[in-house]
Amino acid sequence: RLRSYVYLERFTGGSWRRIGGVSTRANGTFRRLLKPSELGFRYRAVLPGPNVGTTLAPDAVSADVRSGR
C-alpha cells in the first residue's frame, strides 16, 4: 500500500510557510490540530504525487482557504 502525506501551509508575512504534515486516511481525508502559534487566516494543503518508479505524478495543491477566525 502506498502511503500519502499532505503538507499544510499558512499564508503569513506575504508568503506561504509550512506548518506541518500528516498522513492521509484510506479514503483520502486528513485531520490536524493547530497550535496557537500556527493559527492564521489563510491556509492551503499540498499533496505530493507518488512518483513511483519512473512515473512522475503531478502534485496537487488545494485552493486557498480562509479561516473563520
Tab-separated table of N, CA and C in Angstrom:
chain	number	residue	atom	x	y	z
A	1	ARG	N	0.843	-1.185	0.000
A	1	ARG	CA	0.000	0.000	0.000
A	1	ARG	C	0.881	1.239	0.000
A	2	LEU	N	0.558	2.152	-0.862
A	2	LEU	CA	1.293	3.398	-0.972
A	2	LEU	C	0.799	4.384	0.080
A	3	ARG	N	1.713	4.978	0.820
A	3	ARG	CA	1.351	5.924	1.884
A	3	ARG	C	1.388	7.345	1.329
A	4	SER	N	0.343	8.136	1.574
A	4	SER	CA	0.275	9.527	1.112
A	4	SER	C	0.317	10.473	2.293
A	5	TYR	N	0.955	11.603	2.082
A	5	TYR	CA	1.032	12.637	3.106
A	5	TYR	C	0.576	13.960	2.523
A	6	VAL	N	-0.064	14.767	3.340
A	6	VAL	CA	-0.471	16.107	2.942
A	6	VAL	C	0.291	17.092	3.833
A	7	TYR	N	0.769	18.167	3.226
A	7	TYR	CA	1.525	19.186	3.962
A	7	TYR	C	0.695	20.459	4.030
A	8	LEU	N	0.534	20.983	5.227
A	8	LEU	CA	-0.291	22.166	5.449
A	8	LEU	C	0.575	23.407	5.537
A	9	GLU	N	0.093	24.482	4.916
A	9	GLU	CA	0.816	25.750	4.918
A	9	GLU	C	-0.147	26.875	5.271
A	10	ARG	N	0.391	27.939	5.863
A	10	ARG	CA	-0.423	29.127	6.133
A	10	ARG	C	0.251	30.324	5.496
A	11	PHE	N	-0.559	31.289	5.111
A	11	PHE	CA	-0.042	32.495	4.476
A	11	PHE	C	0.236	33.514	5.569
A	12	THR	N	1.487	33.894	5.694
A	12	THR	CA	1.879	34.864	6.715
A	12	THR	C	3.091	35.635	6.227
A	13	GLY	N	3.110	36.908	6.505
A	13	GLY	CA	4.243	37.737	6.113
A	13	GLY	C	4.456	37.818	4.607
A	14	GLY	N	3.387	37.658	3.825
A	14	GLY	CA	3.494	37.753	2.376
A	14	GLY	C	3.939	36.494	1.657
A	15	SER	N	4.077	35.369	2.376
A	15	SER	CA	4.481	34.119	1.722
A	15	SER	C	3.856	32.926	2.441
A	16	TRP	N	3.872	31.777	1.765
A	16	TRP	CA	3.367	30.540	2.347
A	16	TRP	C	4.458	29.887	3.182
A	17	ARG	N	4.093	29.469	4.386
A	17	ARG	CA	5.036	28.791	5.291
A	17	ARG	C	4.445	27.479	5.754
A	18	ARG	N	5.244	26.433	5.663
A	18	ARG	CA	4.790	25.100	6.052
A	18	ARG	C	4.629	25.036	7.570
A	19	ILE	N	3.491	24.484	8.001
A	19	ILE	CA	3.260	24.332	9.441
A	19	ILE	C	3.264	22.871	9.863
A	20	GLY	N	3.321	21.953	8.904
A	20	GLY	CA	3.423	20.542	9.263
A	20	GLY	C	2.761	19.651	8.245
A	21	GLY	N	2.859	18.374	8.494
A	21	GLY	CA	2.272	17.393	7.598
A	21	GLY	C	1.612	16.278	8.376
A	22	VAL	N	0.785	15.529	7.666
A	22	VAL	CA	0.065	14.433	8.289
A	22	VAL	C	-0.256	13.403	7.210
A	23	SER	N	-0.329	12.127	7.594
A	23	SER	CA	-0.677	11.097	6.612
A	23	SER	C	-2.182	11.123	6.355
A	24	THR	N	-2.560	10.733	5.139
A	24	THR	CA	-3.977	10.695	4.797
A	24	THR	C	-4.562	9.348	5.191
A	25	ARG	N	-5.866	9.337	5.413
A	25	ARG	CA	-6.567	8.090	5.694
A	25	ARG	C	-6.795	7.353	4.374
A	26	ALA	N	-7.286	6.136	4.445
A	26	ALA	CA	-7.524	5.324	3.243
A	26	ALA	C	-8.485	6.009	2.273
A	27	ASN	N	-9.429	6.819	2.796
A	27	ASN	CA	-10.397	7.490	1.925
A	27	ASN	C	-9.901	8.868	1.448
A	28	GLY	N	-8.655	9.232	1.783
A	28	GLY	CA	-8.074	10.485	1.317
A	28	GLY	C	-8.269	11.673	2.234
A	29	THR	N	-8.998	11.508	3.321
A	29	THR	CA	-9.202	12.623	4.247
A	29	THR	C	-8.037	12.709	5.224
A	30	PHE	N	-7.943	13.834	5.906
A	30	PHE	CA	-6.906	14.026	6.914
A	30	PHE	C	-7.404	15.005	7.955
A	31	ARG	N	-6.711	15.025	9.105
A	31	ARG	CA	-7.054	15.948	10.175
A	31	ARG	C	-5.778	16.291	10.929
A	32	ARG	N	-5.656	17.558	11.325
A	32	ARG	CA	-4.510	18.002	12.126
A	32	ARG	C	-4.933	19.178	12.970
A	33	LEU	N	-4.664	19.098	14.262
A	33	LEU	CA	-4.940	20.215	15.157
A	33	LEU	C	-3.793	21.203	15.077
A	34	LEU	N	-4.113	22.491	15.154
A	34	LEU	CA	-3.095	23.523	15.074
A	34	LEU	C	-2.770	24.086	16.443
A	35	LYS	N	-1.501	24.363	16.663
A	35	LYS	CA	-1.055	25.033	17.877
A	35	LYS	C	-1.422	26.509	17.756
A	36	PRO	N	-1.543	27.225	18.858
A	36	PRO	CA	-1.844	28.658	18.784
A	36	PRO	C	-0.857	29.432	17.905
A	37	SER	N	0.410	29.030	17.895
A	37	SER	CA	1.416	29.725	17.079
A	37	SER	C	1.243	29.452	15.585
A	38	GLU	N	0.434	28.445	15.209
A	38	GLU	CA	0.223	28.095	13.809
A	38	GLU	C	-1.070	28.678	13.234
A	39	LEU	N	-1.844	29.358	14.060
A	39	LEU	CA	-3.119	29.908	13.604
A	39	LEU	C	-2.889	31.063	12.642
A	40	GLY	N	-3.795	31.190	11.683
A	40	GLY	CA	-3.710	32.258	10.693
A	40	GLY	C	-5.068	32.488	10.070
A	41	PHE	N	-5.095	33.152	8.915
A	41	PHE	CA	-6.345	33.441	8.237
A	41	PHE	C	-6.471	32.735	6.896
A	42	ARG	N	-5.347	32.334	6.298
A	42	ARG	CA	-5.363	31.652	5.006
A	42	ARG	C	-4.495	30.410	5.073
A	43	TYR	N	-5.030	29.294	4.559
A	43	TYR	CA	-4.331	28.018	4.594
A	43	TYR	C	-4.412	27.345	3.228
A	44	ARG	N	-3.483	26.413	2.978
A	44	ARG	CA	-3.575	25.543	1.812
A	44	ARG	C	-2.954	24.202	2.163
A	45	ALA	N	-3.330	23.187	1.395
A	45	ALA	CA	-2.803	21.836	1.587
A	45	ALA	C	-2.111	21.403	0.299
A	46	VAL	N	-0.933	20.794	0.438
A	46	VAL	CA	-0.164	20.311	-0.707
A	46	VAL	C	-0.038	18.799	-0.571
A	47	LEU	N	-0.414	18.095	-1.627
A	47	LEU	CA	-0.337	16.638	-1.647
A	47	LEU	C	0.615	16.229	-2.764
A	48	PRO	N	1.864	15.879	-2.426
A	48	PRO	CA	2.823	15.483	-3.463
A	48	PRO	C	2.373	14.214	-4.175
A	49	GLY	N	2.678	14.136	-5.474
A	49	GLY	CA	2.372	12.934	-6.251
A	49	GLY	C	3.225	11.771	-5.781
A	50	PRO	N	2.799	10.525	-6.039
A	50	PRO	CA	3.519	9.363	-5.524
A	50	PRO	C	4.899	9.138	-6.129
A	51	ASN	N	5.129	9.536	-7.396
A	51	ASN	CA	6.432	9.376	-8.037
A	51	ASN	C	7.017	7.977	-7.819
A	52	VAL	N	6.311	6.975	-8.284
A	52	VAL	CA	6.718	5.582	-8.123
A	52	VAL	C	7.462	5.122	-9.370
A	53	GLY	N	8.625	4.544	-9.182
A	53	GLY	CA	9.415	4.052	-10.306
A	53	GLY	C	9.820	5.193	-11.228
A	54	THR	N	9.569	5.006	-12.515
A	54	THR	CA	9.933	6.038	-13.491
A	54	THR	C	8.765	6.968	-13.812
A	55	THR	N	7.617	6.744	-13.177
A	55	THR	CA	6.438	7.578	-13.412
A	55	THR	C	6.414	8.724	-12.408
A	56	LEU	N	6.501	9.956	-12.911
A	56	LEU	CA	6.430	11.134	-12.048
A	56	LEU	C	5.013	11.671	-12.086
A	57	ALA	N	4.339	11.575	-10.972
A	57	ALA	CA	2.956	12.040	-10.878
A	57	ALA	C	2.934	13.507	-10.470
A	58	PRO	N	1.926	14.251	-10.922
A	58	PRO	CA	1.847	15.669	-10.550
A	58	PRO	C	1.451	15.848	-9.085
A	59	ASP	N	1.859	16.963	-8.512
A	59	ASP	CA	1.456	17.318	-7.156
A	59	ASP	C	0.090	17.986	-7.227
A	60	ALA	N	-0.652	17.939	-6.125
A	60	ALA	CA	-1.947	18.607	-6.042
A	60	ALA	C	-1.864	19.674	-4.962
A	61	VAL	N	-2.435	20.832	-5.243
A	61	VAL	CA	-2.487	21.922	-4.269
A	61	VAL	C	-3.931	22.353	-4.152
A	62	SER	N	-4.420	22.464	-2.924
A	62	SER	CA	-5.811	22.875	-2.731
A	62	SER	C	-5.968	24.368	-2.964
A	63	ALA	N	-7.193	24.782	-3.091
A	63	ALA	CA	-7.498	26.206	-3.198
A	63	ALA	C	-7.198	26.881	-1.867
A	64	ASP	N	-6.944	28.155	-1.932
A	64	ASP	CA	-6.699	28.978	-0.744
A	64	ASP	C	-7.975	28.980	0.108
A	65	VAL	N	-7.857	28.569	1.372
A	65	VAL	CA	-8.995	28.512	2.278
A	65	VAL	C	-8.820	29.541	3.373
A	66	ARG	N	-9.823	30.349	3.579
A	66	ARG	CA	-9.764	31.359	4.641
A	66	ARG	C	-10.445	30.818	5.883
A	67	SER	N	-9.834	31.033	7.017
A	67	SER	CA	-10.422	30.544	8.266
A	67	SER	C	-11.507	31.515	8.722
A	68	GLY	N	-12.370	31.040	9.584
A	68	GLY	CA	-13.418	31.879	10.134
A	68	GLY	C	-12.970	32.634	11.368
A	69	ARG	N	-11.678	32.641	11.611
A	69	ARG	CA	-11.122	33.272	12.803
A	69	ARG	C	-11.208	34.753	12.769
